[in-house]
XYZ file of C-alpha atoms in Angstrom:
254
model
C 100.526 -129.156 13.606
C 101.564 -125.424 12.903
C 98.639 -122.833 13.558
C 97.767 -121.086 10.411
C 99.229 -117.678 10.284
C 96.685 -114.940 10.118
C 97.498 -111.982 7.808
C 95.957 -108.657 8.630
C 95.359 -105.783 6.199
C 98.166 -103.840 7.778
C 100.688 -106.846 7.119
C 99.446 -107.079 3.441
C 100.046 -103.346 3.155
C 103.537 -103.638 4.507
C 104.312 -106.573 2.369
C 103.006 -104.822 -0.803
C 105.139 -101.617 0.124
C 108.096 -103.902 0.276
C 107.512 -105.463 -2.983
C 106.990 -102.030 -4.476
C 110.329 -100.797 -3.113
C 112.043 -103.968 -4.589
C 110.539 -103.298 -7.864
C 111.451 -99.679 -8.041
C 114.976 -100.802 -7.208
C 114.917 -103.100 -10.174
C 113.546 -100.519 -12.469
C 116.168 -97.985 -11.410
C 118.857 -100.499 -12.131
C 117.287 -101.537 -15.510
C 117.188 -97.805 -16.346
C 120.733 -97.081 -15.423
C 121.937 -100.204 -17.374
C 120.086 -99.041 -20.603
C 121.273 -95.568 -20.368
C 124.906 -96.742 -19.788
C 124.578 -98.638 -23.042
C 123.089 -95.443 -24.703
C 125.903 -93.404 -23.419
C 128.546 -95.857 -24.777
C 126.859 -95.390 -28.256
C 127.126 -91.647 -27.990
C 130.835 -92.102 -27.014
C 131.339 -94.006 -30.169
C 131.596 -97.582 -28.862
C 131.001 -99.675 -31.955
C 130.806 -102.920 -29.837
C 127.330 -102.022 -28.731
C 124.699 -103.492 -31.074
C 121.224 -102.129 -31.832
C 119.814 -105.272 -30.606
C 121.638 -104.953 -27.169
C 120.433 -101.441 -26.784
C 116.944 -102.259 -27.819
C 116.894 -105.147 -25.294
C 118.126 -103.056 -22.351
C 115.769 -100.305 -23.118
C 112.664 -102.706 -23.401
C 113.858 -104.381 -20.019
C 114.022 -100.955 -18.414
C 110.603 -100.105 -19.649
C 109.144 -103.438 -18.549
C 110.814 -103.076 -15.153
C 109.483 -99.626 -14.818
C 105.872 -100.859 -15.614
C 106.195 -103.567 -12.966
C 107.376 -100.896 -10.453
C 104.302 -98.858 -11.251
C 102.035 -102.031 -11.077
C 103.653 -102.667 -7.366
C 102.954 -99.160 -6.468
C 99.310 -99.116 -7.394
C 99.044 -102.543 -5.462
C 100.805 -101.134 -2.617
C 98.417 -97.998 -2.641
C 95.291 -100.238 -2.714
C 96.706 -102.408 0.064
C 97.301 -99.346 2.276
C 93.734 -97.974 1.468
C 92.394 -101.498 2.581
C 94.636 -101.284 5.699
C 93.424 -97.666 6.689
C 89.811 -98.659 5.983
C 90.291 -101.695 8.377
C 92.033 -99.632 10.725
C 88.956 -97.217 10.894
C 86.489 -100.017 10.936
C 88.318 -101.481 14.084
C 88.387 -98.243 15.837
C 84.747 -97.469 15.240
C 83.633 -100.975 16.327
C 85.923 -100.401 19.413
C 84.163 -97.042 20.063
C 80.701 -98.494 19.691
C 81.287 -101.543 21.749
C 82.647 -99.356 24.482
C 79.635 -97.000 24.323
C 77.328 -100.145 24.589
C 79.053 -101.495 27.511
C 79.963 -98.526 29.633
C 77.667 -95.623 28.457
C 74.507 -95.647 30.855
C 72.426 -92.542 30.133
C 69.504 -93.975 32.411
C 71.963 -94.065 35.256
C 72.888 -90.546 34.812
C 69.212 -89.660 34.679
C 68.593 -91.440 37.937
C 71.578 -89.909 39.666
C 70.354 -86.497 38.408
C 66.762 -86.996 39.793
C 68.196 -88.072 43.017
C 70.620 -85.051 43.376
C 67.662 -82.863 42.182
C 65.441 -84.010 44.949
C 68.211 -83.835 47.561
C 69.199 -80.423 46.602
C 65.512 -79.343 46.645
C 65.286 -80.761 50.223
C 68.424 -78.934 51.117
C 67.198 -75.569 49.835
C 63.999 -76.073 51.555
C 65.820 -76.824 54.854
C 68.009 -73.807 54.487
C 65.055 -71.527 53.749
C 63.444 -72.896 57.058
C 66.581 -72.299 58.875
C 66.924 -68.866 57.650
C 63.297 -67.813 58.036
C 63.360 -69.146 61.630
C 66.557 -67.261 62.558
C 65.269 -64.033 60.888
C 62.012 -64.238 62.700
C 63.750 -64.895 66.113
C 66.067 -62.046 65.578
C 63.136 -59.879 65.022
C 61.333 -61.006 68.060
C 64.517 -60.346 70.143
C 64.692 -56.973 68.599
C 61.185 -56.187 69.727
C 62.126 -57.492 73.102
C 64.931 -54.693 73.182
C 67.701 -57.539 73.355
C 71.235 -56.001 73.572
C 73.448 -56.016 70.587
C 75.792 -59.064 70.131
C 78.615 -56.808 69.796
C 79.965 -54.558 72.610
C 82.854 -51.888 72.210
C 85.313 -51.827 75.131
C 87.966 -49.086 75.505
C 91.492 -50.487 74.970
C 94.464 -48.370 76.129
C 97.630 -48.417 73.866
C 99.811 -46.301 75.802
C 100.822 -42.679 75.569
C 97.316 -41.598 76.253
C 96.183 -43.430 72.971
C 92.934 -45.591 73.249
C 90.632 -47.220 70.782
C 87.338 -48.660 71.172
C 87.508 -52.452 70.228
C 84.652 -54.826 69.380
C 84.079 -57.677 71.756
C 81.365 -60.226 71.894
C 78.573 -59.391 74.339
C 77.836 -62.023 76.920
C 74.806 -64.003 75.579
C 72.769 -66.932 76.851
C 69.364 -68.624 76.254
C 67.751 -66.510 78.965
C 69.645 -63.352 77.812
C 70.378 -63.543 74.056
C 71.860 -60.850 71.855
C 71.126 -59.630 68.438
C 73.147 -58.391 65.545
C 71.782 -55.843 62.998
C 72.614 -54.929 59.360
C 73.804 -51.636 58.038
C 70.189 -50.474 57.712
C 69.286 -51.463 61.349
C 67.411 -54.536 60.462
C 67.838 -57.729 62.707
C 70.374 -59.989 61.060
C 71.461 -62.683 63.588
C 71.423 -63.588 66.991
C 73.317 -65.401 69.795
C 72.227 -67.652 72.671
C 75.801 -68.352 73.577
C 78.715 -65.937 73.857
C 80.798 -65.685 70.674
C 78.559 -67.936 68.687
C 76.286 -66.144 66.243
C 73.301 -67.864 64.457
C 72.680 -66.059 61.082
C 70.901 -67.052 57.802
C 72.914 -69.392 55.573
C 71.265 -68.443 52.334
C 70.670 -71.373 49.941
C 72.878 -69.850 47.087
C 75.888 -69.831 49.546
C 74.995 -73.519 50.658
C 74.722 -74.692 47.007
C 77.968 -72.689 46.008
C 79.807 -74.473 48.922
C 78.353 -77.856 48.186
C 79.485 -77.609 44.473
C 82.897 -76.488 45.583
C 83.225 -79.277 47.853
C 82.186 -81.809 45.118
C 84.548 -80.159 42.727
C 87.603 -80.334 45.057
C 86.721 -84.048 45.783
C 86.351 -85.143 42.206
C 88.562 -82.781 40.219
C 86.071 -82.526 37.341
C 87.366 -82.075 33.796
C 87.125 -78.491 32.468
C 84.800 -78.371 29.468
C 86.618 -77.592 26.216
C 86.926 -73.885 25.421
C 85.556 -72.970 28.854
C 86.986 -71.552 32.009
C 87.005 -73.707 35.030
C 83.418 -74.761 36.104
C 83.459 -73.367 39.700
C 84.491 -69.957 38.448
C 81.488 -69.276 36.456
C 78.059 -68.583 38.094
C 75.937 -71.285 38.398
C 73.109 -69.582 36.691
C 75.172 -69.159 33.666
C 75.948 -72.551 33.609
C 72.331 -73.549 33.592
C 71.441 -70.961 30.971
C 74.129 -72.132 28.679
C 73.887 -75.975 29.326
C 70.370 -76.424 30.838
C 68.474 -77.152 27.539
C 71.029 -79.706 26.451
C 71.215 -81.397 29.991
C 67.551 -81.541 30.360
C 67.154 -82.994 26.822
C 69.630 -85.530 27.600
C 67.863 -86.583 30.724
C 64.570 -86.863 29.247
C 65.804 -89.077 26.277
C 67.628 -91.109 28.994
C 64.535 -91.490 30.971
C 62.455 -92.425 28.015
C 65.029 -94.896 26.884
C 64.960 -96.633 30.325
C 61.182 -96.963 30.288
C 60.968 -98.363 26.526
């Protein structure tokens, strides 16, 4: 038993277009035949009868009407095929969305990341506060600076003062100062400085690392994400992102 052939709207449109082209060809041939007889009459050919000319002209008109009918049918078939194509694509999009889009998953990941980042910022702040406090204590204890300057001879009587790390240990630490003379960093091991990290720098580095690893898409009409300040991103997109997360959380709880 032969399986039934399924004809799609696209197949029907193609068949209707082919039928129209064939009908158009027949109409052109009939028009040309009628015009050929009419031209013979104009040239004085007495062998052409009125009945022959009338029959040819009527045949041409009828063939033209059939071609127009085939054209309308082809247009309607093309419209149905286009509607079917759009329906198919719409169904595919909705099905894809239902199967693979998970707003709640994004919301959960966001909350996990938010808590982790909050913990990271708190840890960095504690580190920075500890380093600053320790540096201030060492400054009060008149700890020597972490950088010493050593005279370096270059020949010809020319010499410069070159910076070198001062010897440091846990029992004899050193301190670095900023341009205003405030304690900035410290060292309990020669050449290894401990200074504040600053949470903004840590977050920026983290996002840069994530960006380099995942190569995120560039938002349409915008410059590359990591080239824009984080605060600008939050200001521009924060309301939309938070609204999305709120809706996703509500949807998961419903």
